Structures are given as structure tokens and as C-alpha cells.
Coordinates of C-alpha atoms and ligand atoms in Angstrom, one line a residue:
Chain A
X286 CA 182.4 170.4 191.6
X287 CA 182.1 166.8 192.8
X288 CA 183.8 166.0 196.0
X289 CA 185.4 162.6 196.5
X290 CA 186.1 162.8 200.2
X291 CA 183.8 164.4 202.6
X292 CA 185.1 164.9 206.2
X293 CA 182.5 165.9 208.7
X294 CA 182.9 166.9 212.3
X295 CA 186.1 164.9 212.7
X296 CA 187.8 164.7 216.1
X297 CA 190.8 162.7 216.8
X298 CA 192.6 161.8 220.1
X299 CA 195.9 160.2 220.8
X300 CA 195.7 158.8 224.3
X301 CA 192.9 161.2 225.1
X302 CA 195.0 164.1 223.9
X303 CA 193.0 165.8 221.2
X304 CA 194.9 166.3 218.0
X305 CA 192.1 167.3 215.5
X306 CA 189.1 169.4 216.3
X307 CA 185.8 169.4 214.4
X308 CA 187.3 169.2 211.0
X309 CA 184.8 169.7 208.1
X310 CA 186.2 169.6 204.7
X311 CA 185.4 168.5 201.1
X312 CA 188.1 167.2 198.8
X313 CA 187.3 167.8 195.2
X314 CA 187.7 165.2 192.5
X315 CA 190.7 165.7 190.1
X316 CA 192.0 168.5 192.2
X317 CA 195.2 168.9 194.1
X318 CA 194.5 169.8 197.7
X319 CA 197.4 171.0 199.8
X320 CA 197.5 170.8 203.6
X321 CA 199.7 173.5 205.2
X322 CA 200.4 174.6 208.7
X323 CA 203.2 174.6 211.4
X324 CA 204.8 171.4 212.6
X325 CA 202.5 169.4 214.9
X326 CA 199.3 171.1 213.7
X327 CA 197.9 167.7 212.6
X328 CA 198.4 167.6 208.8
X329 CA 199.8 164.1 208.8
X330 CA 197.3 162.9 211.3
X331 CA 194.4 164.1 209.1
X332 CA 196.0 162.7 206.0
X333 CA 196.4 159.3 207.6
X334 CA 192.7 159.4 208.6
X335 CA 191.8 159.4 204.9
X336 CA 192.9 155.9 204.3
X337 CA 192.7 154.7 207.9
X338 CA 196.5 154.5 208.4
X339 CA 195.7 155.7 212.0
X340 CA 194.2 152.2 212.6
X341 CA 197.7 151.0 213.0
X342 CA 198.4 153.5 215.8
X343 CA 197.5 152.3 219.3
X344 CA 195.3 154.5 221.5
X345 CA 194.2 156.6 218.5
X346 CA 190.5 157.3 218.7
X347 CA 188.4 159.0 216.0
X348 CA 185.0 160.5 216.1
X349 CA 183.0 161.9 213.2
X350 CA 182.7 160.8 209.6
X351 CA 184.7 160.5 206.5
X352 CA 182.9 159.5 203.3
X353 CA 184.6 158.3 200.2
X354 CA 182.2 158.6 197.2
X355 CA 179.4 158.8 199.7
X356 CA 180.3 155.7 201.7
X357 CA 181.5 155.9 205.3
X358 CA 185.1 154.7 205.4
X359 CA 185.0 154.1 209.2
X360 CA 182.0 151.8 208.8
X361 CA 182.5 148.4 210.5
X362 CA 182.0 146.6 207.2
X363 CA 184.6 148.7 205.4
X364 CA 187.4 146.5 204.1
X365 CA 190.6 148.4 205.1
X366 CA 192.7 146.7 202.4
X367 CA 190.4 147.6 199.6
X368 CA 190.1 151.1 201.1
X369 CA 193.9 151.5 200.9
X370 CA 193.9 150.4 197.2
X371 CA 191.4 153.1 196.5
X372 CA 193.2 155.7 198.6
X373 CA 197.0 155.2 198.0
X374 CA 199.8 156.8 199.9
X375 CA 203.2 158.2 199.2
X376 CA 205.5 159.0 202.1
X377 CA 208.1 161.7 202.9
X378 CA 211.0 159.3 202.6
X379 CA 210.9 157.2 199.5
X380 CA 210.3 153.6 200.8
X381 CA 210.8 151.2 198.0
X382 CA 211.1 147.5 199.0
X383 CA 214.5 145.9 198.6
X384 CA 213.3 144.2 195.4
X385 CA 213.6 144.9 191.7
X386 CA 212.0 147.9 190.1
X387 CA 209.6 145.6 188.4
X388 CA 208.6 143.8 191.6
X389 CA 208.1 147.1 193.5
X390 CA 205.5 148.2 191.0
X391 CA 203.9 144.7 190.7
X392 CA 203.8 144.3 194.5
X393 CA 200.3 145.4 195.1
X394 CA 198.9 143.3 192.3
X395 CA 200.7 140.2 193.5
X396 CA 199.3 140.8 197.0
X397 CA 195.9 140.6 195.3
X398 CA 196.8 137.3 193.8
X399 CA 197.4 138.5 190.3
X400 CA 200.5 136.8 188.9
X401 CA 199.7 136.7 185.2
X402 CA 202.9 138.0 183.6
X403 CA 201.1 139.6 180.7
X404 CA 198.9 141.6 183.0
X405 CA 201.8 142.5 185.3
X406 CA 204.0 143.6 182.4
X407 CA 201.3 145.8 181.2
X408 CA 200.5 147.4 184.5
X409 CA 204.2 147.9 185.4
X410 CA 204.9 149.7 182.1
X411 CA 201.7 151.8 182.3
X412 CA 202.4 152.8 185.9
X413 CA 206.0 153.7 185.3
X414 CA 205.0 155.8 182.3
X415 CA 202.4 157.6 184.3
X416 CA 205.0 158.2 187.0
X417 CA 207.3 159.6 184.4
X418 CA 210.0 157.1 185.2
X419 CA 209.6 154.6 182.4
X420 CA 212.2 156.1 180.0
X421 CA 214.8 156.1 182.8
X422 CA 214.4 152.5 183.9
X423 CA 212.9 150.5 181.1
X424 CA 216.2 148.8 180.3
X425 CA 216.9 147.8 183.9
X426 CA 213.6 146.7 185.4
X427 CA 215.4 143.8 187.1
X428 CA 217.7 146.1 189.0
X429 CA 217.3 146.6 192.7
X430 CA 215.1 149.6 193.4
X431 CA 217.4 150.8 196.2
X432 CA 220.0 151.7 193.6
X433 CA 217.8 154.4 192.2
X434 CA 218.3 158.0 193.1
X435 CA 216.1 159.5 195.8
X436 CA 213.9 161.3 193.2
X437 CA 213.6 158.2 191.1
X438 CA 212.7 156.1 194.2
X439 CA 210.0 158.6 195.0
X440 CA 208.6 158.3 191.5
X441 CA 208.8 154.6 191.8
X442 CA 206.7 154.8 195.0
X443 CA 204.2 156.9 193.0
X444 CA 204.2 154.2 190.3
X445 CA 203.6 151.6 193.0
X446 CA 200.6 153.6 194.2
X447 CA 199.3 154.1 190.7
X448 CA 199.5 150.4 189.9
X449 CA 196.6 149.8 192.2
X450 CA 194.5 152.2 190.2
X451 CA 193.5 154.3 193.2
X452 CA 191.0 157.2 193.1
X453 CA 192.9 159.3 195.6
X454 CA 196.7 159.6 196.2
X455 CA 197.8 160.9 199.5
X456 CA 201.3 162.4 199.7
X457 CA 203.0 163.4 203.0
X458 CA 205.8 165.8 202.2
X459 CA 206.8 163.8 199.1
X460 CA 209.6 166.1 198.1
X461 CA 211.1 167.2 201.4
X462 CA 214.0 164.7 200.9
X463 CA 214.6 165.6 197.3
X464 CA 216.8 168.1 195.5
X465 CA 215.2 171.0 193.5
X466 CA 215.4 169.2 190.2
X467 CA 213.8 166.0 191.5
X468 CA 211.3 168.1 193.3
X469 CA 210.4 169.9 190.1
X470 CA 209.9 166.5 188.4
X471 CA 207.5 165.3 191.1
X472 CA 205.6 168.6 191.0
X473 CA 205.2 168.3 187.2
X474 CA 204.1 164.7 187.7
X475 CA 201.5 165.8 190.2
X476 CA 200.1 168.2 187.7
X477 CA 199.8 165.4 185.1
X478 CA 198.3 162.9 187.6
X479 CA 195.4 165.1 188.7
X480 CA 193.7 164.5 185.3
X481 CA 193.1 160.9 186.5
X482 CA 193.4 161.1 190.3
X483 CA 192.5 163.2 193.2
X484 CA 195.6 164.3 195.1
X485 CA 196.0 165.4 198.7
X486 CA 199.5 166.6 199.6
X487 CA 201.0 167.8 202.8
X488 CA 203.8 170.2 202.3
X489 CA 206.0 172.5 204.4
X490 CA 206.9 174.6 201.3
X491 CA 204.3 177.3 200.8
X492 CA 205.7 177.9 197.4
X493 CA 205.1 174.3 196.6
X494 CA 201.5 174.5 197.7
X495 CA 201.1 177.7 195.7
X496 CA 202.6 176.1 192.6
X497 CA 200.9 172.8 192.4
X498 CA 197.6 172.9 194.4
X499 CA 194.1 174.0 193.4
X500 CA 192.9 174.2 197.0
X501 CA 194.8 174.8 200.1
X502 CA 193.8 174.1 203.7
X503 CA 195.6 175.8 206.5
X504 CA 195.7 174.1 210.0
X505 CA 196.7 175.4 213.3
X506 CA 196.8 173.3 216.5
X507 CA 194.5 170.7 215.2
X508 CA 192.0 173.1 213.8
X509 CA 191.2 173.8 210.2
X510 CA 191.5 177.6 210.1
X511 CA 190.8 178.2 206.4
X512 CA 190.2 176.3 203.3
X513 CA 190.1 178.1 200.0
X514 CA 191.2 178.1 196.4
X515 CA 195.0 178.3 196.4
X516 CA 194.8 181.5 194.4
X517 CA 192.6 183.2 197.0
X518 CA 194.4 181.8 200.0
X519 CA 197.8 183.1 198.9
X520 CA 196.5 186.4 197.7
X521 CA 193.7 187.5 200.0
X522 CA 193.2 185.0 202.8
X523 CA 190.1 185.4 204.9
X524 CA 191.7 184.8 208.2
X525 CA 194.3 186.9 209.8
X526 CA 196.1 183.8 211.1
X527 CA 196.4 182.4 207.6
X528 CA 197.9 185.7 206.4
X529 CA 200.4 185.7 209.3
X530 CA 201.4 182.2 208.5
X531 CA 201.9 182.5 204.8
X532 CA 203.7 185.8 205.1
X533 CA 206.1 184.3 207.7
X534 CA 204.9 186.4 210.7
X535 CA 203.7 183.4 212.6
X536 CA 204.4 183.0 216.3
Chain B
X681 CA 210.9 191.8 213.5
X682 CA 210.9 189.4 210.6
X683 CA 213.3 190.4 207.8
X684 CA 210.5 191.1 205.3
X685 CA 209.1 193.7 207.7
X686 CA 212.3 195.6 207.6
X687 CA 212.6 195.4 203.9
X688 CA 209.0 196.6 203.4
X689 CA 209.5 199.5 205.7
X690 CA 212.6 200.6 203.8
X691 CA 210.7 200.2 200.6
X692 CA 207.8 202.3 201.7
X693 CA 210.2 204.9 203.2
X694 CA 211.9 205.2 199.8
X695 CA 208.6 205.9 198.2
X696 CA 207.8 208.6 200.8
X697 CA 211.1 210.2 200.2
X698 CA 210.6 210.2 196.5
X699 CA 207.1 211.8 197.1
X700 CA 208.7 214.6 199.1
X701 CA 211.0 215.5 196.2
X702 CA 208.1 215.5 193.8
X703 CA 206.2 217.8 196.1
X704 CA 209.1 220.2 196.4
X705 CA 209.2 220.3 192.5
X706 CA 205.6 221.7 192.5
X707 CA 206.2 224.2 195.3
X708 CA 209.2 225.4 193.3
X709 CA 207.3 225.3 190.0
X710 CA 204.6 227.6 191.3
X711 CA 207.3 229.9 192.7
X712 CA 209.2 230.2 189.5
X713 CA 206.0 230.8 187.5
X714 CA 205.6 233.9 189.7
X715 CA 209.2 235.0 189.9
X716 CA 210.5 233.9 186.5
X717 CA 213.7 232.9 188.2
X718 CA 215.3 230.7 185.6
X719 CA 218.0 229.4 187.8
X720 CA 215.4 228.1 190.2
X721 CA 213.7 226.6 187.2
X722 CA 216.9 224.8 186.3
X723 CA 217.0 223.4 189.9
X724 CA 213.6 221.8 189.3
X725 CA 214.9 220.1 186.2
X726 CA 217.9 218.8 188.2
X727 CA 215.6 217.6 191.0
X728 CA 213.8 215.6 188.4
X729 CA 216.9 213.6 187.7
X730 CA 216.9 212.6 191.4
X731 CA 213.3 211.6 191.2
X732 CA 213.9 209.5 188.1
X733 CA 216.8 207.8 189.9
X734 CA 214.5 207.2 192.9
X735 CA 212.1 205.3 190.7
X736 CA 214.8 203.1 189.4
X737 CA 216.0 202.4 192.9
X738 CA 212.5 201.6 194.1
X739 CA 212.1 199.2 191.2
X740 CA 215.4 197.5 192.0
X741 CA 214.6 197.2 195.7
X742 CA 211.1 195.8 194.9
X743 CA 212.6 193.2 192.5
X744 CA 215.1 192.3 195.1
X745 CA 212.4 191.7 197.7
X746 CA 210.4 189.7 195.2
X747 CA 213.3 187.4 194.2
X748 CA 214.9 186.9 197.6
X749 CA 212.0 186.9 200.0
X750 CA 209.1 185.7 197.7
X751 CA 206.4 187.8 199.4
X752 CA 202.8 186.7 199.2
X753 CA 199.4 188.2 200.0
X754 CA 199.5 191.7 201.5
X755 CA 203.4 191.8 201.4
X756 CA 203.3 191.1 197.7
X757 CA 200.8 193.9 197.1
X758 CA 203.0 196.4 199.0
X759 CA 205.7 195.7 196.4
X760 CA 203.4 195.7 193.3
X761 CA 201.5 198.8 194.4
X762 CA 204.7 200.5 195.4
X763 CA 206.4 199.9 192.0
X764 CA 203.3 201.4 190.4
X765 CA 203.1 204.4 192.7
X766 CA 206.8 205.1 192.0
X767 CA 206.0 205.1 188.3
X768 CA 203.1 207.6 188.8
X769 CA 205.3 209.8 191.0
X770 CA 207.9 209.8 188.3
X771 CA 205.3 211.0 185.8
X772 CA 204.0 213.6 188.2
X773 CA 207.6 214.9 188.5
X774 CA 207.9 215.1 184.7
X775 CA 204.9 217.4 184.6
X776 CA 206.6 219.8 187.1
X777 CA 209.7 219.6 184.9
X778 CA 207.6 220.7 181.9
X779 CA 206.5 223.8 183.9
X780 CA 210.1 224.6 184.7
X781 CA 211.0 224.3 181.0
X782 CA 208.3 226.7 180.1
X783 CA 209.7 229.2 182.6
X784 CA 213.2 228.9 181.1
X785 CA 211.8 229.5 177.6
X786 CA 209.3 232.3 178.5
X787 CA 208.8 235.1 180.9
X788 CA 207.1 234.8 184.3
X789 CA 203.3 234.7 184.3
X790 CA 201.5 238.0 184.4
X791 CA 199.6 238.5 187.7
X792 CA 196.2 237.6 186.4
X793 CA 197.3 234.3 184.9
X794 CA 199.4 233.7 187.9
X795 CA 196.3 233.9 190.1
X796 CA 194.7 231.1 188.1
X797 CA 197.9 229.0 188.1
X798 CA 198.1 229.5 191.9
X799 CA 194.6 228.3 192.3
X800 CA 195.1 225.2 190.1
X801 CA 198.4 224.5 191.8
X802 CA 197.1 224.9 195.3
X803 CA 194.3 222.5 194.6
X804 CA 196.8 220.0 193.2
X805 CA 199.1 220.2 196.2
X806 CA 196.1 219.7 198.5
X807 CA 195.1 216.5 196.6
X808 CA 198.7 215.3 196.4
X809 CA 199.3 215.8 200.2
X810 CA 196.1 213.9 201.1
X811 CA 197.0 211.1 198.7
X812 CA 200.5 210.7 200.1
X813 CA 199.2 210.9 203.6
X814 CA 196.9 208.0 202.8
X815 CA 199.9 206.1 201.6
X816 CA 201.9 206.9 204.6
X817 CA 199.2 205.8 207.0
X818 CA 197.9 203.0 204.7
X819 CA 194.4 204.5 205.0
X820 CA 192.3 202.9 202.2
X821 CA 189.1 204.3 203.5
X822 CA 190.2 207.9 203.1
X823 CA 191.9 207.1 199.8
X824 CA 188.5 206.3 198.4
X825 CA 187.3 209.9 199.1
X826 CA 190.5 211.8 198.2
X827 CA 190.2 211.6 194.4
X828 CA 187.1 213.7 194.5
X829 CA 189.4 216.6 195.2
X830 CA 190.5 216.3 191.6
X831 CA 187.2 217.9 190.7
X832 CA 188.4 221.1 192.3
X833 CA 191.5 221.1 190.0
X834 CA 189.2 220.6 187.0
X835 CA 187.0 223.4 188.2
X836 CA 189.9 225.8 188.6
X837 CA 191.1 224.8 185.2
X838 CA 187.7 225.5 183.7
X839 CA 187.9 229.0 185.1
X840 CA 191.2 229.5 183.5
X841 CA 190.0 228.3 180.1
X842 CA 187.0 230.7 180.4
X843 CA 189.4 233.6 181.3
X844 CA 191.7 232.8 178.4
X845 CA 188.8 232.6 175.9
X846 CA 187.7 236.0 177.0
X847 CA 191.1 237.4 176.4
X848 CA 191.4 235.8 173.0
X849 CA 188.0 237.2 172.0
X850 CA 189.4 240.6 173.0
X851 CA 192.1 240.0 170.4
X852 CA 195.1 239.2 172.5
X853 CA 198.3 237.3 171.5
X854 CA 196.8 233.8 170.8
X855 CA 200.0 231.6 170.6
X856 CA 201.2 232.9 174.0
X857 CA 197.8 232.1 175.7
X858 CA 197.7 228.6 174.1
X859 CA 201.2 227.9 175.4
X860 CA 200.1 229.0 178.9
X861 CA 197.1 226.7 178.9
X862 CA 199.2 223.8 177.6
X863 CA 201.8 224.5 180.4
X864 CA 199.1 224.6 183.1
X865 CA 197.5 221.4 181.8
X866 CA 200.6 219.6 183.2
X867 CA 199.1 220.2 186.7
X868 CA 195.8 218.8 185.7
X869 CA 197.6 215.6 184.4
X870 CA 199.6 215.4 187.6
X871 CA 196.2 215.3 189.4
X872 CA 195.1 212.3 187.4
X873 CA 198.3 210.4 188.3
X874 CA 197.8 211.4 191.9
X875 CA 194.4 209.6 191.7
X876 CA 196.3 206.6 190.5
X877 CA 198.3 206.7 193.7
X878 CA 195.1 206.3 195.6
X879 CA 194.0 203.4 193.4
X880 CA 197.3 201.6 194.0
X881 CA 197.1 202.2 197.8
X882 CA 193.6 200.8 197.9
X883 CA 194.8 197.7 196.0
X884 CA 197.7 197.4 198.4
X885 CA 195.5 197.4 201.5
X886 CA 192.4 195.7 200.3
X887 CA 193.4 193.7 197.2
X888 CA 190.5 195.5 195.3
X889 CA 190.7 197.4 192.1
X890 CA 189.3 200.9 192.0
X891 CA 189.2 203.2 189.0
X892 CA 188.9 206.9 189.6
X893 CA 189.2 207.7 185.9
Ligands
LIG506 N1 201.3 158.3 217.2 C1 201.1 159.4 217.9 N2 200.9 159.3 219.3 C2 200.7 160.4 220.0 N3 200.6 161.6 219.5 C3 200.8 161.8 218.2 C4 201.1 160.7 217.4 N4 201.3 161.2 216.1 C5 201.2 162.5 216.2 N5 200.9 162.9 217.4 C6 200.7 164.3 217.9 O1 199.6 164.8 217.2 C7 199.8 166.2 216.8 C8 199.8 166.3 215.3 O2 200.9 165.6 214.7 P1 201.1 165.4 213.2 O3 202.2 164.5 212.9 O4 199.8 165.2 212.5 O5 201.5 166.9 212.8 P2 202.0 167.5 211.4 O6 201.2 168.7 211.1 O7 202.0 166.5 210.4 O8 203.5 168.0 211.8 P3 204.8 168.0 210.8 O9 204.7 169.1 210.0 O10 205.9 168.2 211.8 O11 204.9 166.7 210.1 C9 201.2 166.5 217.4 O12 201.0 167.2 218.6 C10 201.9 165.2 217.6 O13 202.7 165.2 218.7
LIG507 MG1 203.6 165.5 209.3

């Protein structure tokens, strides 16, 4: 199985406090990979490394290597903007811009200087369809995105990421602010999206990781304890600490 | 202690209590085969009602844990294995009940047949006790060895068959002897289900499937 992202010997420090230790990990193409572990174990930190969102954080130092399709993303010549189009991100709290639904999805393309209405119309529709939102909003594309429900806003953010035609979509607890029905919709959507994209998702819900991911990585205090197929990890984990965590006996 | 630990302990205790009743049914069954005490035989049949009820309660308790606490990994296997073990115990209880029914319909066993019944029965109780002890102590290692004891039941049963064949050749009452063999075959079947208990326990502890036939 081909891996899209290859993380090797990654160490990360915030102000000289180490937050990630010697992470080695392959993320497989067209798979859903879930990151689980207790609060503060470094899931979001690692996720942010994958599209260099940590560059925005002062005093964050990274050692080691992350390759996207074989090319080092921390290379000096790597264009961070183009990296972030290839590796998109969806956050915990839906964060649409205070613009119309249409403009939210078209935003990335406009930033790239694409303003041709025909192209934009096409991409907006296609992205909203892929994000399973089109039927709900097609008659009100000009409406302010902030008037959508939380679940709809999150799908809009996914559509916004998809519009850039990324290879990888990173999601940091994308459903933690949503009700069970909106959550189910996003989970279903993630299943559909993996045919075309590689998805990495941080989640605090073990059931969610079990339901939607193919591979699961369990972290503890900045270390990758175990990465395995989700089936294996939730049935017969290799490490006692993984078992303690997934069975709720942690700490 | 986390809540699921309490629930799993209660669940396993319920299975152990059920297994005690089933054991008692066999001790009593061997007794009534010897004594022909039909009232005691009836008591076995009544005890079976409680065993059946235990199985249902264990199923309900298992489903409750599954739906409310969503166990995974080894916790999940405790429930799945436990539900299967309870089902095997229930069958083992049925076989003891069949023996009790026989005693109600027939006379007690004559001493020579009784000696064979005793030998088969004692081997069974030995196997059964070891299997349950493995479950109680979650000892998968021993549970891999224990099913071999079933060979002893088979051997004792073979001796019985040979004995019966000789008697038949000597021209004895055939229907009566056939019924006796059929009745004692219940113990042999109970042995097979006891081996299943070992299989389930190994699965619970190791997540591996074993088949002892
Ligand atoms: N900007 C920052 N500056 C300094 N330390 C940080 C920063 N961001 C995170 N940390 C520290 O790094 C460690 C890992 O944090 P991170 O946010 O990656 O954890 P997490 O696994 O995502 O936790 P949660 O499940 O609560 O979101 C924590 O100890 C945290 O305090
Ligand atoms: Mg986080």
C-alpha cells in the first residue's frame, strides 16, 4: 500500500519543551488514519506538522523529516502556500468566513487569482456536492455562511478544503462541536471522501475512530505508542498502554 | 475501580454461580442413578429451570454492558465469551436433566452398570472442574491442556460399550441396555460442551480461536 506521508524521526519542541518524541509513521493513500490519545499527548501538534501550520507558532522547533509523495515538506524551497493546498485542514470549530456560501468555497481559488465565473461555478458546485451539502444550499448560495447550522458549516469547511483539490485532508476533532446527527453526516462523508483523498483525523471519540478509520495511531505524552489497523488496535492491541486507554482504564 | 470492571466482575460471578448449579446437577445425577430416588431426580429437573434462567440473566447482563458501556478489546471478549460459555453450561445442564428423566422413568442402575456410570461421571466432573477453574482464574495456558481429559471420558465410555456388547451377546434384554447407553451418552456430550468452555476462555484471554473438536 502506497504511503502519501512519511514521517521519520520527528521531534518537536515548544520553547525547548519537547512535545513530540521520535515519531515514525506512514500515512497510507486513500485511507482514513485516526490519531487518538489523552489530552495534551500531541495529536494536534503532529497534525499541524503535516501542513506546516506550526510555522505560525513562535518558538516551535522541529527536527526530523516529513515527506509528501517523497518530497521533504520542511525543505527550504518548499512553498508553504502550495503545500497547504495539497494538504488541507478542517478544524474543530467550523470557521467559515463571514461571506456568502459561494464565496466561502471559492475563496481559495480567488486567492490563487482564479476569477473566471464559469470555473468558479463549476468548482463550487462540485465541492459542495462532494461535501454532501449541495442539496441543502443550492438555492441560497448567496446567503451568509454564518447562518448555516453547525453541521452545515462544518461541511462547508470541508467543501472549502476540497475546492483546492488537496491530496490530504487533515481534520482536528471535526465533529466535537456537532450533535449526533450532524456527526453521523460528517462520518459518512469521510467514508465517501477517502475514495479520492487521504484523510487524517484527530478524535477524542474512540467509537468514532473505530467506526470511520482504517488505521489508528495511539499517542501518549508525545510518543507514538502503537499504530495498527483499526480492527487490530481495537480488538487485540499490541501494547498494554493502548489496551488500558481504549478500555477506559487509563491513569 | 472503573465502572466496567465492576460490571465485568458481576458478569463473571454470575457465570461461576451458574456453573456451580450445573455441577451440582451432575453430582445429584450420579447419586440418583445409584439410589433410584425419584424425588431427588425431580429436584435435578427443577434445578435445570434455575440454570436456564441464569443463562437468560447472563445474556441480559451481557447485552446491557454492550449497549451501555460499549466495551472493546479484552473487555468485549469477556462478554462475548461469557455469553457463549453460559450457552454451553445451559446445554450441559440439559444433559444432566436427561439423566434425571431416565431415573424417573426407569429403575436405578444395577451395580455393574453403575460402576461404569460412576467412572464416566467422575471423569466428567474432573474435566468440568478443571475447565471452570481455568475460567475462574483466566488461565488460558492450562485451558489448552484440559480438553485432553475428555479422552478419559471417551475411554470410560468405550469400556461401557464393550461391557454392554458382551451382555447383549449373552442374550440379555436389549432395549433396556440400549436405553442405558443412550442415557450415559449424555455425559459424553456434556464433556464436549465442557471443551467448548475452554475454547471460549482461550478466546477471551488471547483473542485466538482454538478448536478441540
Ligand atoms: N503553541 C504552543 N506553545 C507551547 N506549548 C504548546 C503549544 N501547543 C501545544 N503545546 C503543548 O504541547 C503538548 C501537546 O499539545 P497538543 O495540542 O498537540 O495536544 P492534543 O493531543 O491535541 O490535546 P487535545 O486532545 O487536548 O487537543 C501539550 O503539552 C501542550 O500544552
Ligand atoms: Mg488537540
